[in-house]
Tab-separated table of N, CA and C in Angstrom:
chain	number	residue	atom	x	y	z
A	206	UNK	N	24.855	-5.525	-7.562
A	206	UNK	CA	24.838	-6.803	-6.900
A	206	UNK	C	24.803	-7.893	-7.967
A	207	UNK	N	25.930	-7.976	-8.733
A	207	UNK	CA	25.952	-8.960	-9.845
A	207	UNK	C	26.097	-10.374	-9.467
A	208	UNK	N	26.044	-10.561	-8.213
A	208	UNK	CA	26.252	-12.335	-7.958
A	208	UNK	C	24.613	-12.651	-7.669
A	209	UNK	N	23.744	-11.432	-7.491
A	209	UNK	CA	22.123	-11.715	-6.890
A	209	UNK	C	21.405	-11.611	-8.191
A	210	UNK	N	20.828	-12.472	-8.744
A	210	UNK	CA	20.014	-12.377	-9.985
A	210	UNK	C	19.005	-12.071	-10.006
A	211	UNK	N	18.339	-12.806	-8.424
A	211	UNK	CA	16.755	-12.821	-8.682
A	211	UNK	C	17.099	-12.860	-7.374
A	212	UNK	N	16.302	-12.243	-6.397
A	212	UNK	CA	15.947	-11.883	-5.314
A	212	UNK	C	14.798	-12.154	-4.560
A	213	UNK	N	14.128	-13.053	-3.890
A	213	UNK	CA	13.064	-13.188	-2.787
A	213	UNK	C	12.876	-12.620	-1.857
A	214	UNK	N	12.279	-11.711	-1.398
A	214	UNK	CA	11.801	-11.440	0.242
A	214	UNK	C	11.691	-12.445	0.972
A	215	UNK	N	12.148	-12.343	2.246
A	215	UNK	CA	11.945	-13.401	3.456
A	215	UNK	C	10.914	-12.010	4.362
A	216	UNK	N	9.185	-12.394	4.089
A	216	UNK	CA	8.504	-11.384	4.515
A	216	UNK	C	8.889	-11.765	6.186
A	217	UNK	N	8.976	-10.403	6.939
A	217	UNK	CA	8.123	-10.655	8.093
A	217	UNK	C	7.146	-9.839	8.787
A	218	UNK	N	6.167	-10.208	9.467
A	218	UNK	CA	4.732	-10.119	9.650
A	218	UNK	C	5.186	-9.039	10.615
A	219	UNK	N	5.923	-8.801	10.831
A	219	UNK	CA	5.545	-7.838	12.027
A	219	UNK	C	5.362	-7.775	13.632
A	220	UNK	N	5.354	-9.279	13.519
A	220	UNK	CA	4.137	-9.662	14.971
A	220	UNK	C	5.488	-10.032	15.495
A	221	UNK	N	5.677	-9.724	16.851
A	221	UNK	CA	6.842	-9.749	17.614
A	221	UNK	C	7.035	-11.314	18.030
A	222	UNK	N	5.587	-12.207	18.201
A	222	UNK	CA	5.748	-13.668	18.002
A	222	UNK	C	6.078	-14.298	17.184
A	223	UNK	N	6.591	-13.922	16.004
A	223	UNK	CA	7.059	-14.459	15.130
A	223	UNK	C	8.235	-13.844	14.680
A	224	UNK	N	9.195	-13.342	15.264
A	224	UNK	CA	10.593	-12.514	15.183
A	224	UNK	C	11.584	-13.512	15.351
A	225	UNK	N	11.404	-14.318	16.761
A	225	UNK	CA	12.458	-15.376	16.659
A	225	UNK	C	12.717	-16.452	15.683
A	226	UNK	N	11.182	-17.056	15.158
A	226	UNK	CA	11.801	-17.821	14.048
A	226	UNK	C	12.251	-17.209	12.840
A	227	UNK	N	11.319	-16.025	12.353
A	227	UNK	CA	11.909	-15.017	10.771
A	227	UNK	C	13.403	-14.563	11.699
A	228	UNK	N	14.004	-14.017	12.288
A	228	UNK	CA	15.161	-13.471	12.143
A	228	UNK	C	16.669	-15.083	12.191
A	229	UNK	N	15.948	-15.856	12.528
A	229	UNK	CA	16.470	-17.388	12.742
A	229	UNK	C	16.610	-17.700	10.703
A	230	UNK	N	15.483	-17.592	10.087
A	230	UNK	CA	15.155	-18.028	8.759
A	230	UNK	C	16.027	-16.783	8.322
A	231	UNK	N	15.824	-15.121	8.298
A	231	UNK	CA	16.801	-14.325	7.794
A	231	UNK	C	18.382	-15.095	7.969
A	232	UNK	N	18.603	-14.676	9.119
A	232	UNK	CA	20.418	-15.176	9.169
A	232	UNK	C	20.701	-16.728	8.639
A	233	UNK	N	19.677	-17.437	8.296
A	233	UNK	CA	19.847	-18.523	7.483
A	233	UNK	C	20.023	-17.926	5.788
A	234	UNK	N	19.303	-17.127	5.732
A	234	UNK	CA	19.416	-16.755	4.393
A	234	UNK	C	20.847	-16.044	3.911
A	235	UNK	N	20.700	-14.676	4.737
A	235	UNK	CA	22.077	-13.912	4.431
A	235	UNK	C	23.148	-14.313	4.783
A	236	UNK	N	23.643	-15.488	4.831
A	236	UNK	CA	24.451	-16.598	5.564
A	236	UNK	C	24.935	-17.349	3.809
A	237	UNK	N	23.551	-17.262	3.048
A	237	UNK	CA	23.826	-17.951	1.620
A	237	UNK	C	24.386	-16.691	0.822
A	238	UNK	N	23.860	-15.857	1.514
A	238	UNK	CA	24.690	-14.558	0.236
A	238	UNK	C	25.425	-13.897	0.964
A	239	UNK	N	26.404	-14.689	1.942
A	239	UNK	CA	27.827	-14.129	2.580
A	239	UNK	C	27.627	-12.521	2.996
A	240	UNK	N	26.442	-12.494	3.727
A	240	UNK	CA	26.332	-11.173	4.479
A	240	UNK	C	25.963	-11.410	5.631
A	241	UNK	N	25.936	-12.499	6.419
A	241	UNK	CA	25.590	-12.208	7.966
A	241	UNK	C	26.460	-11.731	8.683
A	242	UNK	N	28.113	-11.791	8.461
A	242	UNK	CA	28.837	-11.099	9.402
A	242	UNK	C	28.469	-9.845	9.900
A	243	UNK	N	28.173	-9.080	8.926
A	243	UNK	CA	27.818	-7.609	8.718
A	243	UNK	C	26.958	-6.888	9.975
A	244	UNK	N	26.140	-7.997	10.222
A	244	UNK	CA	25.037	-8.050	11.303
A	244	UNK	C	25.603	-8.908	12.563
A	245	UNK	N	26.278	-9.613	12.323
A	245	UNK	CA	26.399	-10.955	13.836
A	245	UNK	C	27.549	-10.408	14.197
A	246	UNK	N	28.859	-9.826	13.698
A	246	UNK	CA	30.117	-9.595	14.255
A	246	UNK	C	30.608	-7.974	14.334
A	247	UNK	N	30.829	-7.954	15.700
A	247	UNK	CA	30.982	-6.480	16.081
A	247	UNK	C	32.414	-6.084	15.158
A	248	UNK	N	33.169	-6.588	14.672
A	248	UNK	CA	34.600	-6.619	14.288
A	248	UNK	C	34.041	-6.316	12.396
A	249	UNK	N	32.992	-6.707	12.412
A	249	UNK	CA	32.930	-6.548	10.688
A	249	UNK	C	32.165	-5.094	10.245
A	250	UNK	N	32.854	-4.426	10.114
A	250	UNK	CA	32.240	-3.209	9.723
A	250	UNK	C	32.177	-2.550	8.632
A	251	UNK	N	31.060	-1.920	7.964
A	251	UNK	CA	30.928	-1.464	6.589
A	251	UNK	C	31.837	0.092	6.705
A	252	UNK	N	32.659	0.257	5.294
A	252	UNK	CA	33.412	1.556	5.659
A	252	UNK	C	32.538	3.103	5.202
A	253	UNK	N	32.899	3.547	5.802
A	253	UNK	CA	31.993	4.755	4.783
A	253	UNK	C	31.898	5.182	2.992
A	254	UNK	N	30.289	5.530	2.825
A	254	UNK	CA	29.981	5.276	1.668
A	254	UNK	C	30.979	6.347	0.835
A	255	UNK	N	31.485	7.481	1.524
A	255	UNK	CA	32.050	8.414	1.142
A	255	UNK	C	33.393	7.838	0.899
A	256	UNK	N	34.136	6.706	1.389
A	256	UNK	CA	35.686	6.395	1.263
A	256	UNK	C	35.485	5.644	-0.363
A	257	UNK	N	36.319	6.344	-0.583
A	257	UNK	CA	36.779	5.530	-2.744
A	257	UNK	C	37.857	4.625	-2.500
A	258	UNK	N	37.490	3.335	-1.688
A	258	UNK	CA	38.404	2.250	-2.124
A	258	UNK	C	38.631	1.850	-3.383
A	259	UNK	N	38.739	2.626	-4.404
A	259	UNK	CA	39.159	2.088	-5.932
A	259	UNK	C	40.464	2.586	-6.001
A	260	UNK	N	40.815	3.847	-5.041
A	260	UNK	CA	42.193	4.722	-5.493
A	260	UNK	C	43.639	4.128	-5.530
A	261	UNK	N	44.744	4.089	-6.463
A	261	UNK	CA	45.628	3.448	-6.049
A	261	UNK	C	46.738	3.201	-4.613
A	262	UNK	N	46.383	3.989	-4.041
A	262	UNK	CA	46.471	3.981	-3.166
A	262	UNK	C	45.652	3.210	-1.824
A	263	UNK	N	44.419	3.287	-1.842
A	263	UNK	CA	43.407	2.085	-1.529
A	263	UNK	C	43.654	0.948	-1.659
A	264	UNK	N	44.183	0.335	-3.242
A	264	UNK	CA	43.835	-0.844	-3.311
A	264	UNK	C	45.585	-1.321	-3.184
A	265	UNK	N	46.286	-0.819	-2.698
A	265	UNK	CA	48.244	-1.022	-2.154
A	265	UNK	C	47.643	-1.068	-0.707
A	266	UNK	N	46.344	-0.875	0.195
A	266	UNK	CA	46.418	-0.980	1.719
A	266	UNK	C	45.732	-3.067	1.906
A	267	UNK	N	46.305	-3.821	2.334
A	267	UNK	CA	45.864	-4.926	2.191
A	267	UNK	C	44.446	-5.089	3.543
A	268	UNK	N	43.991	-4.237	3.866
A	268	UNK	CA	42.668	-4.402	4.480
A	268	UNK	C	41.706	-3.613	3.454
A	269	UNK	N	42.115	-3.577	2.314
A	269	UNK	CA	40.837	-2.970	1.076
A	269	UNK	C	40.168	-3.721	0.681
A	270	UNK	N	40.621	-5.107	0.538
A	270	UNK	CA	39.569	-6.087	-0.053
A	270	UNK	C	38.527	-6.812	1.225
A	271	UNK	N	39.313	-6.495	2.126
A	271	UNK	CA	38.382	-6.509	3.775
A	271	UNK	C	37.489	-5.830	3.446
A	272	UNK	N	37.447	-4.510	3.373
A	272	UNK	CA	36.540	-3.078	3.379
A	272	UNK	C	35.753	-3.457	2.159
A	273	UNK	N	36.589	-3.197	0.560
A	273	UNK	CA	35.038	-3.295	-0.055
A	273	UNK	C	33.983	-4.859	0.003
A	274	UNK	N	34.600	-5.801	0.471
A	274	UNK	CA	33.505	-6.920	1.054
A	274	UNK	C	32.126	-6.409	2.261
A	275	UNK	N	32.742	-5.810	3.148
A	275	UNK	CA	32.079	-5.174	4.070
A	275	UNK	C	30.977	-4.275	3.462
A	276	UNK	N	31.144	-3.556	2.220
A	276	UNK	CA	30.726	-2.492	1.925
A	276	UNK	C	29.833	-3.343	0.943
A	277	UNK	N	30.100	-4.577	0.451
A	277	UNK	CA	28.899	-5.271	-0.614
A	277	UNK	C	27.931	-6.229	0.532
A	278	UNK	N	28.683	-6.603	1.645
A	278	UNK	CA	27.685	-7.057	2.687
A	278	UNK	C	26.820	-6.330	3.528
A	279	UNK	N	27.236	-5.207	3.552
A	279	UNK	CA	26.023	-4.377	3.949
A	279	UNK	C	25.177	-3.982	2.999
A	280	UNK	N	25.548	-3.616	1.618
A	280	UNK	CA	24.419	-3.446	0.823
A	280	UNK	C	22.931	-4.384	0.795
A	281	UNK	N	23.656	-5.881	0.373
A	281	UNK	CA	22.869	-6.958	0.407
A	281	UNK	C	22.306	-7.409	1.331
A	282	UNK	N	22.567	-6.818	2.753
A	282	UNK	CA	22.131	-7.034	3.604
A	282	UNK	C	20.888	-6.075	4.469
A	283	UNK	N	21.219	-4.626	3.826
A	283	UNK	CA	20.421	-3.565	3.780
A	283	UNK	C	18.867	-3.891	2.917
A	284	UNK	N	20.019	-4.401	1.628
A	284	UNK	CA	18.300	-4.786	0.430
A	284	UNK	C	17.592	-6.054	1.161
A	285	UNK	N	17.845	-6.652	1.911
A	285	UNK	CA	17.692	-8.069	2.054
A	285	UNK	C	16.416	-7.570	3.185
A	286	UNK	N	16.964	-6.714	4.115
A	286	UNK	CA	15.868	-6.414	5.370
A	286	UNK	C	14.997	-5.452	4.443
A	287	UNK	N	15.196	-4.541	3.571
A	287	UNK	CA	13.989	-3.504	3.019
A	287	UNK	C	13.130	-4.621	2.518
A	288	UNK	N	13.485	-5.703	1.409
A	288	UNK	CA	12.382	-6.451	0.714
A	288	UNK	C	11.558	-7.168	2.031
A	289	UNK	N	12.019	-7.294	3.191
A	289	UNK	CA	11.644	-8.214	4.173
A	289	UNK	C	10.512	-7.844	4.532
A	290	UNK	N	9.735	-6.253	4.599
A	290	UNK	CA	8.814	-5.389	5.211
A	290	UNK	C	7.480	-5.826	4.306
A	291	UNK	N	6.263	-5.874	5.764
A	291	UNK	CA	5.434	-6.795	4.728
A	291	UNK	C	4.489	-4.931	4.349
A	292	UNK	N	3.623	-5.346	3.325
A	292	UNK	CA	2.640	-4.375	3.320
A	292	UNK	C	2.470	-3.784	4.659
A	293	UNK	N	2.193	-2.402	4.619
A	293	UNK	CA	1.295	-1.851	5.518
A	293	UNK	C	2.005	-2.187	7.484
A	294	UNK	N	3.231	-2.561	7.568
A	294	UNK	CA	4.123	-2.592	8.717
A	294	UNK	C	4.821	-1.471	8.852
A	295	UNK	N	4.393	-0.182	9.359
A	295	UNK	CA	5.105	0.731	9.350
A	295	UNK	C	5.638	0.956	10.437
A	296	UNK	N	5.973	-0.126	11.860
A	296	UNK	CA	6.819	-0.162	12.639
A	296	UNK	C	8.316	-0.729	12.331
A	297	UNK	N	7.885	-2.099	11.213
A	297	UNK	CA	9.292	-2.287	11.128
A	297	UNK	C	9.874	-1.393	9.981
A	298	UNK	N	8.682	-1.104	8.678
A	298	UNK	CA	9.798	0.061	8.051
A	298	UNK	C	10.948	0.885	8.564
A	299	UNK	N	9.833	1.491	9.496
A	299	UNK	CA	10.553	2.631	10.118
A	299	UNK	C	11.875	1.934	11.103
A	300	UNK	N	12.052	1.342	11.629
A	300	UNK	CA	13.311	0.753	11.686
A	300	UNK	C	14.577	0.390	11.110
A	301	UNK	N	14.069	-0.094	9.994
A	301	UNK	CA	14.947	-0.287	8.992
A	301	UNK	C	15.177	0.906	8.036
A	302	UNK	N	13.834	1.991	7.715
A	302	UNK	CA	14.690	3.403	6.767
A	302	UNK	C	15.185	3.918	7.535
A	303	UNK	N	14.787	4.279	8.985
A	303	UNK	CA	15.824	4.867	9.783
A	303	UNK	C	17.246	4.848	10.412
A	304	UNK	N	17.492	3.494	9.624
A	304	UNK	CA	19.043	2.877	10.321
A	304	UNK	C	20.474	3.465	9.328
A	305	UNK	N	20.177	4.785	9.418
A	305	UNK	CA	21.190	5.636	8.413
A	305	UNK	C	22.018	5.956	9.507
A	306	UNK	N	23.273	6.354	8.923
A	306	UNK	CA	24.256	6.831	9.838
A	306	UNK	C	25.340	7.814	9.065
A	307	UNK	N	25.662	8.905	9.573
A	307	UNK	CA	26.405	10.029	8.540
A	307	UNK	C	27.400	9.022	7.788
A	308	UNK	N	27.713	8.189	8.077
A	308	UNK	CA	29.130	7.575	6.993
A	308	UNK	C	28.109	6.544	6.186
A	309	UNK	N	26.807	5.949	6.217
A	309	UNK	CA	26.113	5.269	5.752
A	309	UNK	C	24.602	5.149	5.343
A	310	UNK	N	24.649	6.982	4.935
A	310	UNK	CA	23.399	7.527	4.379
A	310	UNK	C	22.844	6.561	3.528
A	311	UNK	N	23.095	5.843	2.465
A	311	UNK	CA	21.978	4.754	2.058
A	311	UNK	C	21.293	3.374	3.386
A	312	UNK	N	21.961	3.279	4.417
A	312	UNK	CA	21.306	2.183	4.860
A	312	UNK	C	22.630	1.085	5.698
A	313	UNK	N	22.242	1.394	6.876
A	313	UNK	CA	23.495	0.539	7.904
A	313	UNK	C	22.597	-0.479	8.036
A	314	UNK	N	22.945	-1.909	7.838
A	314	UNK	CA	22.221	-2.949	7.523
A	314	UNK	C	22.509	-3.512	9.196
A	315	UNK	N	23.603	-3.347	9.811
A	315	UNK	CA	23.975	-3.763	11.234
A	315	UNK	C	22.776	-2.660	12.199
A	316	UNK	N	22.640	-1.872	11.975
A	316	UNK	CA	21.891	-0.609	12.582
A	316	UNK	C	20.312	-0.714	12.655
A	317	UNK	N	19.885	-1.412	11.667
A	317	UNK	CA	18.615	-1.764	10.991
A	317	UNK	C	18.393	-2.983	11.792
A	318	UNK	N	19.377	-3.919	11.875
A	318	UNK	CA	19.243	-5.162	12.873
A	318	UNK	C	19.123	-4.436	14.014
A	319	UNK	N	19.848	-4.430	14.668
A	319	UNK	CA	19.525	-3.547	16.131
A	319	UNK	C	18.551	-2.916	16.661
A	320	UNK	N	17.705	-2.299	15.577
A	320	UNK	CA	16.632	-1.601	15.565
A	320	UNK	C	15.567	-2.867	15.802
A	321	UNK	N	15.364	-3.749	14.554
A	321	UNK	CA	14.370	-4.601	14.740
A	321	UNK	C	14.525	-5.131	15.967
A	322	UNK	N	16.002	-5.570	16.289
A	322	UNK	CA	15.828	-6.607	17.333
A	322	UNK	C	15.570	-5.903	18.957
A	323	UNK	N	16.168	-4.721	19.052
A	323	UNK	CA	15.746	-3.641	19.957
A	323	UNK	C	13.612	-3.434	20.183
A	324	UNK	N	13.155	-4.144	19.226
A	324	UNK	CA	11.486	-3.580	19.302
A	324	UNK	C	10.774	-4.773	19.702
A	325	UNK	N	11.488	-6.496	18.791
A	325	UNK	CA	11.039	-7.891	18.672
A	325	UNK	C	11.665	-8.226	19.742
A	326	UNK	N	12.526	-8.360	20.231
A	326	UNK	CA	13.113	-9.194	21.256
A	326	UNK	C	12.553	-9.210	22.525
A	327	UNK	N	12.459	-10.308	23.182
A	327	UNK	CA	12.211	-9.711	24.521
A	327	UNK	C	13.129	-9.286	25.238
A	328	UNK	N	13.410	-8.564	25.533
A	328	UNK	CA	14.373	-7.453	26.382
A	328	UNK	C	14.633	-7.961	28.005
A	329	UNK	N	13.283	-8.183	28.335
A	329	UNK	CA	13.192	-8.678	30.134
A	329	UNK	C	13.170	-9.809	31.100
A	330	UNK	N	13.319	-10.140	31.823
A	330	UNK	CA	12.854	-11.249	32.284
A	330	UNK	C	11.560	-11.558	32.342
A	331	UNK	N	10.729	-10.769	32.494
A	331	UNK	CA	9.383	-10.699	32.782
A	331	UNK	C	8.513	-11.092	30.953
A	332	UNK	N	9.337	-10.535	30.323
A	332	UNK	CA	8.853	-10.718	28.883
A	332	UNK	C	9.123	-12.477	28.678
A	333	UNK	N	10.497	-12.566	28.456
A	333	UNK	CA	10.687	-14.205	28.442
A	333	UNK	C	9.882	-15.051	29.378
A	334	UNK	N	9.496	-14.856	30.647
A	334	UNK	CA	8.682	-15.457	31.022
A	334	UNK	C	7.559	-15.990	30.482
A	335	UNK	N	7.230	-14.359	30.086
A	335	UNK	CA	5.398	-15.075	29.541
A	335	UNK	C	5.166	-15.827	28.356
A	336	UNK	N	6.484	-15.227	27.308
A	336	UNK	CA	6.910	-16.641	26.174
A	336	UNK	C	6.830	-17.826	26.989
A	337	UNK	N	7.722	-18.267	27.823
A	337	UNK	CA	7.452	-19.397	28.444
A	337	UNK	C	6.199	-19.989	28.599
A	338	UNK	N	5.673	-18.988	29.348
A	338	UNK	CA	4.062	-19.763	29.862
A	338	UNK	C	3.436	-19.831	28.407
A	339	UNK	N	3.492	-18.913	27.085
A	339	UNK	CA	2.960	-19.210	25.885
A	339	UNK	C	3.058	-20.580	25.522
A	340	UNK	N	4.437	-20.937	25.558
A	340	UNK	CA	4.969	-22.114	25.589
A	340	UNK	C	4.600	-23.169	25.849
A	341	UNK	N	4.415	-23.028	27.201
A	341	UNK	CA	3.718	-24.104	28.322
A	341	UNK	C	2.134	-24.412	28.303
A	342	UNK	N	1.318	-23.349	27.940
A	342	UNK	CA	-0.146	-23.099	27.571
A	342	UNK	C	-0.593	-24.073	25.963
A	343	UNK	N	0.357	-24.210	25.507
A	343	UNK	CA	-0.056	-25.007	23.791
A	343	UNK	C	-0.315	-26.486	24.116
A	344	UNK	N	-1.591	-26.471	23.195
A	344	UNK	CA	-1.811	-27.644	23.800
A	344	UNK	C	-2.541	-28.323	22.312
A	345	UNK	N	-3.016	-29.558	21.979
A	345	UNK	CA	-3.656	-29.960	20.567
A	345	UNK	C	-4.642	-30.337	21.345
A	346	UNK	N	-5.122	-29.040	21.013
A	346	UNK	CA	-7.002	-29.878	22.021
A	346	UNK	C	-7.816	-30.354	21.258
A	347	UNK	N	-7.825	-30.812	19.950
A	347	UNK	CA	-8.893	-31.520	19.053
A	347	UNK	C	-7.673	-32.681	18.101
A	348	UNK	N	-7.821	-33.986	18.188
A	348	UNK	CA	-6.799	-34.517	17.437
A	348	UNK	C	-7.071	-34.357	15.906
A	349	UNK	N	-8.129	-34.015	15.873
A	349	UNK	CA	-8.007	-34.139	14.382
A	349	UNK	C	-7.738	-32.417	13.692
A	350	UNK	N	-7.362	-31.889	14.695
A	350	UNK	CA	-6.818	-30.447	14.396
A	350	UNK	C	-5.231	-31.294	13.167
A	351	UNK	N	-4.871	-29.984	12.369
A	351	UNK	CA	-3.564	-30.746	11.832
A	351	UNK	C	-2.550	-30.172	12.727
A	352	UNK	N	-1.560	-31.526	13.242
A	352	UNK	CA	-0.236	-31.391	14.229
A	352	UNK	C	0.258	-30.202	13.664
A	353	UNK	N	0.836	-30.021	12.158
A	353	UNK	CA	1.612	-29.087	11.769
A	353	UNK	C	1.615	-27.820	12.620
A	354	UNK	N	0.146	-27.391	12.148
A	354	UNK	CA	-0.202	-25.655	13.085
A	354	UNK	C	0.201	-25.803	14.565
A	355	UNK	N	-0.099	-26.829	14.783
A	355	UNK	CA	0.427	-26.877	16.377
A	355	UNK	C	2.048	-26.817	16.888
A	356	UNK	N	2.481	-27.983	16.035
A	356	UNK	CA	4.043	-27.482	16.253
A	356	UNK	C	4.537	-26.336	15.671
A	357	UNK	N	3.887	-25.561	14.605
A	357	UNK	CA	4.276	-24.328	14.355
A	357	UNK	C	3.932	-23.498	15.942
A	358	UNK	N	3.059	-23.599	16.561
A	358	UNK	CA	2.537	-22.436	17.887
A	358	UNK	C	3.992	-22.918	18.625
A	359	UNK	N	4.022	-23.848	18.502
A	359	UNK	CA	5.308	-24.390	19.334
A	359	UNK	C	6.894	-23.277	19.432
């Protein structure tokens, strides 16, 4: 990954209340290192780790430079969700080491999304609801509380 020098984690906590804004702040991020397709578009797909797009023959097919892009956006996008896992979260680990697939034994970075968002999301109506009423329940009951924390509950 010679265009990534230095690398940050975008931690996330784990806590399923805080999924919508970290996966909002992720795809802001991997968006700067030209890997969100990888994850947001059903049409962008990483090729298998086993195909040698170097062969001359490979690089005479003009969807090769499609493919090995795909294949550096899932990497970076794979490393991007592993650094993301905070200490001691061994629900979302396990989401993300488990998002292997026979053509993408190191790590399907689209697969790994799915996973998280399959556990964080609310799935139901009944779930979005009670976000709602979370929603609706916030309140700054001491003014001299600081606004910030509050519009963060927000």
């Amino acid at each position: 990954m010679d265009d990534i020098k230095t690398v940050k984690g975008l931690p996330f906590s784990g806590e399923k209340s805080e999924f919508r804004i970290w996966s909002f702040r992720f795809l802001a991020t991997i968006a700067h290192y030209e890997c969100k397709a990888i994850l947001t578009d059903p049409a962008c797909v990483a090729p298998p780790d086993s195909e040698d797009l170097t062969t001359a023959a490979a690089i005479a097919l003009p969807t090769t430079v499609d493919r090995l892009a795909n294949r550096k956006a899932n990497k970076k996008a794979y490393m991007l969700l592993t650094l993301s896992i905070s200490p001691n979260d061994n629900i979302t680990y396990d989401a993300i080491q488990t998002a292997v697939t026979i053509d993408l034994p190191n790590g399907c970075a689209k697969t790994a999304w799915q996973n998280l968002s399959d556990i964080y999301q609310p799935a139901t109506k009944t779930e979005q609801h009670e976000l709602e009423q979370q929603f609706s329940r916030c309140e700054l009951k001491d003014e001299s509380e600081n606004p910030d924390k509050w519009f963060y509950q927000l």
